[in-house]
XYZ file of C-alpha atoms in Angstrom:
443
model
C 121.075 114.590 104.084
C 119.847 114.414 107.684
C 118.923 117.905 108.981
C 120.831 119.391 111.907
C 119.243 118.750 115.298
C 118.812 121.848 117.445
C 117.189 122.501 120.821
C 114.392 124.811 121.918
C 113.926 125.798 125.558
C 110.547 124.978 127.053
C 110.651 125.913 130.707
C 113.548 123.950 132.193
C 113.671 121.381 129.405
C 115.360 121.195 126.011
C 113.155 120.039 123.127
C 114.979 118.617 120.097
C 113.850 119.879 116.703
C 114.880 119.941 113.031
C 113.948 122.201 110.120
C 114.129 121.297 106.443
C 112.667 122.607 103.214
C 112.077 126.178 102.083
C 108.436 126.237 101.016
C 106.136 129.215 101.351
C 104.297 127.786 104.361
C 105.534 126.448 107.697
C 104.367 122.945 108.627
C 104.920 121.467 112.099
C 104.662 117.692 112.501
C 103.343 116.661 115.923
C 104.644 113.065 116.248
C 102.827 109.992 117.522
C 103.579 108.157 120.737
C 107.362 107.956 120.191
C 109.908 109.383 117.766
C 113.629 109.916 117.357
C 114.574 112.670 114.949
C 117.863 111.176 113.811
C 117.017 107.463 113.796
C 113.862 108.163 111.788
C 115.933 109.135 108.758
C 117.263 105.565 108.542
C 113.904 104.242 107.275
C 113.474 104.892 103.522
C 109.679 105.165 103.737
C 109.813 107.717 106.537
C 112.599 109.622 104.793
C 110.525 109.800 101.587
C 107.454 110.924 103.552
C 109.318 113.784 105.251
C 111.161 114.866 102.123
C 107.860 115.036 100.240
C 106.371 117.276 102.945
C 109.477 119.453 102.797
C 109.130 119.760 99.013
C 106.192 122.171 99.451
C 106.747 123.495 102.985
C 109.274 124.569 105.549
C 108.944 121.453 107.674
C 109.538 121.584 111.431
C 110.026 118.281 113.270
C 110.467 117.679 117.000
C 110.643 114.959 119.643
C 108.200 115.322 122.523
C 109.672 115.770 125.987
C 110.584 112.400 127.468
C 111.064 110.833 124.019
C 113.770 110.680 121.390
C 116.463 113.341 121.687
C 114.500 115.699 123.948
C 115.100 115.986 127.674
C 113.537 113.283 129.828
C 110.931 114.231 132.378
C 109.737 112.759 135.632
C 106.690 111.457 133.822
C 104.740 111.891 130.597
C 103.968 115.484 129.792
C 100.472 116.826 130.198
C 98.744 118.032 127.062
C 99.199 121.585 128.302
C 102.972 121.036 128.562
C 103.078 119.496 125.104
C 101.308 122.516 123.653
C 103.921 124.688 125.393
C 106.662 122.575 123.796
C 105.117 122.900 120.330
C 104.916 126.657 120.740
C 108.535 126.788 122.005
C 109.733 124.860 118.958
C 107.879 127.228 116.630
C 109.444 130.201 118.399
C 112.938 128.708 118.168
C 112.435 127.932 114.475
C 111.229 131.478 113.796
C 107.713 130.422 112.830
C 104.957 132.896 113.615
C 102.166 130.855 112.029
C 102.143 127.281 110.786
C 99.988 124.426 109.654
C 100.088 121.603 112.203
C 100.046 117.936 111.205
C 99.029 115.682 114.102
C 99.974 112.021 113.710
C 97.946 109.497 115.745
C 98.405 110.369 119.425
C 100.178 113.568 118.366
C 96.810 114.741 117.109
C 95.804 115.426 120.703
C 98.336 118.220 121.151
C 97.690 119.430 117.606
C 93.952 119.821 118.266
C 94.493 121.546 121.609
C 97.084 123.893 120.095
C 94.701 124.820 117.268
C 91.901 125.538 119.731
C 94.096 127.595 122.080
C 96.240 129.374 119.485
C 94.209 129.938 116.306
C 96.276 133.046 115.568
C 99.334 130.804 115.158
C 97.583 127.920 113.382
C 97.267 128.285 109.642
C 95.529 124.920 109.267
C 95.160 121.595 111.056
C 95.748 118.168 109.492
C 94.915 115.046 111.482
C 96.054 111.575 110.449
C 94.667 108.484 112.257
C 93.808 110.646 115.238
C 91.306 110.161 118.034
C 89.912 112.547 120.656
C 89.629 109.621 123.095
C 91.297 106.198 123.068
C 88.836 104.148 125.105
C 85.101 103.597 124.621
C 82.658 105.673 126.684
C 78.899 106.321 126.804
C 77.960 107.964 123.515
C 81.351 107.061 122.105
C 81.407 103.322 121.324
C 84.255 103.423 118.802
C 87.123 103.600 121.268
C 89.069 100.534 122.376
C 87.866 98.241 125.110
C 89.932 99.369 128.143
C 90.872 95.814 129.164
C 91.852 94.844 125.619
C 93.906 98.007 125.179
C 95.648 97.451 128.519
C 96.515 93.885 127.516
C 97.931 95.040 124.152
C 100.035 97.726 125.780
C 101.285 95.338 128.491
C 102.570 92.970 125.811
C 104.134 95.882 123.976
C 106.068 97.096 127.024
C 107.091 93.565 128.062
C 108.734 93.128 124.634
C 109.860 96.717 124.162
C 112.797 97.234 121.829
C 112.334 94.019 119.848
C 110.111 95.374 117.103
C 106.985 94.058 118.769
C 103.641 95.505 117.714
C 104.626 96.088 114.083
C 101.877 93.767 112.811
C 99.302 95.963 114.550
C 100.795 99.290 113.449
C 101.648 98.203 109.892
C 99.905 94.928 108.924
C 100.993 95.250 105.298
C 104.641 95.015 106.356
C 104.371 93.109 109.602
C 106.781 90.426 108.359
C 109.288 92.769 106.702
C 112.584 92.063 108.535
C 114.156 95.388 107.531
C 111.208 97.411 108.837
C 111.038 95.255 111.979
C 114.727 95.961 112.677
C 114.102 99.688 112.210
C 110.989 99.531 114.409
C 112.957 97.784 117.171
C 115.545 100.561 117.110
C 112.813 103.193 116.957
C 111.342 101.796 120.164
C 114.669 101.665 121.995
C 115.730 105.133 120.855
C 112.264 106.645 121.117
C 111.597 105.951 124.788
C 112.709 103.727 127.637
C 110.337 100.890 128.645
C 109.411 102.842 131.775
C 108.564 105.992 129.844
C 106.622 103.935 127.292
C 104.552 102.481 130.134
C 103.822 105.963 131.515
C 102.828 107.217 128.072
C 100.472 104.289 127.557
C 98.923 104.667 131.010
C 98.060 108.257 130.109
C 96.152 107.181 126.999
C 93.114 106.097 128.973
C 92.868 109.604 130.476
C 92.887 111.609 127.232
C 89.487 112.995 126.240
C 89.272 116.018 123.948
C 85.661 115.627 122.850
C 84.544 118.766 124.646
C 87.080 121.031 122.905
C 86.392 119.963 119.327
C 83.777 122.680 118.897
C 86.428 125.286 119.791
C 88.576 124.428 116.761
C 87.917 127.091 114.128
C 90.868 126.692 111.758
C 90.662 124.893 108.385
C 90.899 121.186 109.197
C 91.624 118.078 107.120
C 91.027 114.630 108.615
C 92.702 111.617 106.987
C 92.009 108.031 107.960
C 92.498 104.602 106.413
C 89.256 102.658 106.381
C 90.696 99.383 107.704
C 93.050 100.896 110.318
C 93.602 98.146 112.908
C 94.257 100.457 115.872
C 91.787 103.340 115.479
C 88.474 102.720 113.761
C 87.396 104.904 110.866
C 84.206 105.813 112.780
C 86.439 107.916 115.039
C 87.458 110.043 112.058
C 83.809 110.473 111.135
C 83.101 111.593 114.705
C 85.870 114.204 114.472
C 84.507 115.473 111.152
C 81.041 115.874 112.664
C 82.309 117.829 115.663
C 84.992 120.077 114.142
C 83.175 122.807 112.255
C 83.886 122.774 108.526
C 86.329 119.873 108.714
C 86.975 117.904 105.556
C 87.183 114.117 105.917
C 89.026 111.913 103.428
C 88.756 108.163 103.950
C 91.613 106.298 102.308
C 92.034 102.667 101.386
C 94.438 100.627 103.475
C 94.888 99.030 106.878
C 98.170 100.472 108.172
C 98.062 102.832 111.123
C 101.743 103.698 110.704
C 101.819 106.826 108.586
C 104.925 106.081 106.517
C 103.821 102.645 105.295
C 101.133 101.669 102.809
C 100.066 104.056 100.052
C 101.758 107.174 101.418
C 101.446 109.019 98.105
C 97.657 109.108 98.518
C 98.057 110.620 101.997
C 100.700 113.125 100.931
C 98.716 114.175 97.882
C 95.726 115.076 100.049
C 97.903 117.035 102.483
C 99.647 118.997 99.729
C 96.407 119.836 97.955
C 94.742 120.951 101.200
C 97.635 123.188 102.250
C 98.729 124.588 98.875
C 95.623 124.371 96.696
C 97.171 122.038 94.164
C 98.271 118.449 93.893
C 101.369 117.441 91.918
C 100.783 115.787 88.570
C 100.213 112.092 88.875
C 103.286 110.000 88.224
C 103.773 106.285 88.065
C 104.663 105.099 91.543
C 105.575 101.724 90.106
C 108.550 102.876 88.007
C 111.308 104.342 90.164
C 115.041 104.922 90.095
C 116.617 102.631 92.662
C 119.988 101.317 93.760
C 120.043 97.530 93.770
C 122.477 95.483 95.848
C 123.088 91.779 95.404
C 125.275 89.944 97.911
C 125.964 86.246 98.338
C 128.384 83.821 99.979
C 131.340 83.100 97.720
C 131.925 79.393 97.087
C 128.797 78.401 98.951
C 128.187 75.173 97.036
C 131.638 73.788 97.816
C 131.350 75.003 101.414
C 127.996 73.293 101.908
C 129.371 70.050 100.512
C 132.369 70.241 102.849
C 130.590 71.086 106.132
C 127.263 69.331 105.625
C 123.667 70.542 105.504
C 123.220 71.252 109.215
C 126.333 73.384 109.605
C 125.649 75.159 106.306
C 122.097 75.997 107.422
C 123.522 77.561 110.590
C 126.119 79.548 108.623
C 123.498 80.755 106.162
C 121.237 81.918 109.006
C 124.161 83.790 110.553
C 124.991 85.376 107.203
C 121.416 86.575 106.667
C 121.227 87.939 110.217
C 124.338 90.041 109.707
C 123.180 91.281 106.302
C 119.835 92.354 107.784
C 121.528 94.187 110.641
C 123.568 96.202 108.165
C 120.523 96.842 105.970
C 118.766 98.359 108.979
C 121.830 100.452 109.746
C 122.196 101.831 106.220
C 118.517 102.213 105.331
C 118.236 99.364 102.839
C 115.067 97.410 102.085
C 115.239 93.645 101.773
C 113.581 92.567 98.528
C 114.285 88.852 98.197
C 116.343 85.964 99.541
C 117.351 83.060 97.338
C 119.749 80.249 98.162
C 122.969 81.765 99.474
C 122.225 85.400 98.574
C 120.104 88.439 99.316
C 118.730 91.214 97.097
C 118.122 94.665 98.608
C 117.196 98.134 97.377
C 118.409 101.547 98.504
C 117.491 105.144 97.731
C 121.151 106.065 97.247
C 124.230 104.249 95.878
C 126.741 105.416 98.508
C 124.654 103.858 101.282
C 124.397 100.615 99.309
C 128.182 100.452 98.831
C 128.898 101.158 102.483
C 126.351 98.540 103.473
C 128.081 95.980 101.232
C 131.465 96.811 102.762
C 130.016 96.506 106.268
C 128.512 93.105 105.394
C 131.877 91.943 104.062
C 133.531 92.851 107.365
C 130.688 91.557 109.543
C 130.735 87.993 108.142
C 134.458 87.583 108.700
C 133.882 86.085 112.159
C 131.779 83.376 110.464
C 134.804 82.576 108.274
C 132.747 83.490 105.229
C 133.628 85.582 102.194
C 130.984 87.454 100.253
C 130.823 89.054 96.849
C 128.537 91.979 96.044
C 127.234 93.878 93.049
C 125.707 97.380 93.011
C 123.850 99.103 90.168
C 121.519 102.081 89.744
C 118.646 102.041 87.269
C 114.911 102.263 86.754
C 112.996 99.351 88.257
C 109.395 98.191 88.296
C 107.914 97.829 91.779
C 105.681 94.793 92.003
C 102.765 94.024 94.308
C 104.108 92.488 97.493
C 107.305 94.558 97.508
C 109.235 92.883 94.691
C 111.319 94.602 92.029
C 111.816 93.689 88.375
C 113.359 95.138 85.233
C 116.660 95.246 83.400
C 118.412 97.090 86.250
C 117.723 94.136 88.545
C 119.257 91.693 86.059
C 122.294 93.941 85.637
C 122.840 94.129 89.393
C 122.735 90.332 89.682
C 125.132 89.890 86.768
C 127.580 92.423 88.243
C 127.647 90.437 91.486
C 128.355 87.266 89.507
C 131.474 88.976 88.085
C 132.819 89.904 91.537
C 135.681 88.021 93.164
C 135.369 86.733 96.767
C 135.594 89.704 99.121
C 134.969 92.186 96.302
C 132.249 94.842 95.962
C 131.791 95.498 92.253
C 129.780 98.434 90.878
C 128.653 99.707 87.489
C 130.030 102.846 85.907
C 126.676 104.520 86.631
C 127.178 103.968 90.344
C 130.765 105.242 90.265
C 129.656 108.469 88.569
C 126.858 109.077 91.083
C 129.022 108.857 94.211
C 131.566 111.499 93.244
C 132.489 113.425 96.384
C 131.501 110.599 98.747
C 135.098 109.672 99.589
C 134.715 106.225 98.029
C 137.489 105.163 95.648
C 137.510 102.553 92.911
C 139.744 100.315 90.851
C 138.909 99.902 87.163
C 137.998 96.295 86.328
C 137.434 96.956 82.626
C 134.372 96.695 80.397
C 132.657 93.325 80.427
C 129.816 91.580 78.647
C 127.146 90.589 81.180
C 125.266 87.388 80.459
C 121.866 88.131 78.939
C 122.440 91.918 78.970
C 123.090 93.813 75.702
C 126.360 95.704 75.240
C 129.465 95.899 77.407
C 129.523 97.408 80.876
C 132.443 99.187 82.572
C 132.864 97.755 86.079
C 134.764 99.073 89.088
C 135.812 97.456 92.353
C 135.413 99.479 95.546
C 138.875 100.075 96.997
C 139.490 99.029 100.578
């Protein structure tokens, strides 16, 4: 469930914040260059990241002034103003003392807050953070100013389209579901004008001289092949923050909620609580699988011809992907006239299927969909396998045109959601042992 958004007063401005979890320690997340508290919960990876933090802490989230749901400003906030906002959010949330997690550019305010307010900083965690973005004498690891300016110009010129994902998250740069989320994150995180002002400020940030004034326990996390901030920057921070612990992680993603997030979260939990949860297989997970395809596609393709069918198929996939982004689904595979997606919850998968059914009506298409919940094996490259996948596909094959068919497991798990069902009886599914009670989602 998405936490309630509240507002803290910082001077004349309202700063949006959320609180979740009930752990023994308070943890404030200082976000990167943009954020949107409510849109962020649409991305399964980000949701899992935040829920894991909240499993061992009382997690406090906020949008910086000028971004997300917080009040706009005339320009980007100074670091001093951002520190004031962080303190105002802590006050509003009733937090006297907290650990602060600085993400990327958010590490700047986190470091300054820790240096200025050690009495309120239990610990400092920095992920993919830099004290200075551009190279300087004695600091060769920053970006070339001209190259950084060119990158940011392209980013602003294409703002709101999902541009830049390949730089922030190379491992998922071609993931259409994440790209759709990233496009929305840009649009809802900041306007193009505010994004430009934020980027222009990057070249002016330089916190090297205050690193020696940080005296709180500090953990520095950095992926060795990060494409945006070199790992040498993390080593520089570790050398200049007294007693800091540096952990270099495998991976190339700068975006904190992609890649091997369990490795990152394990280090954070161990640093802040003194213990790490027992290792579990990250490859075997409980997932909701959704299969959807165009009903009667073979006959339709024969009737309209290859060119028209190709256009209809492209339109179908576009609408499915839009709804996946809206309901937090992850595209797994596309084959022929259908698409396979995974969700963290069955109600969202059902509502996504219903939305797809309605969305393709203007293409004069009918779809059929199948939904099942079960344990799946996550494969390298983002694929899924296992009996639950086969069951989901077979359930879809049993559906009539325009019908969303679900397993009895799904029906039992969505009690209280407001969804209603019609019993379709127990059926034998090809290649699957036993008989399976199936239910059609009522209109």
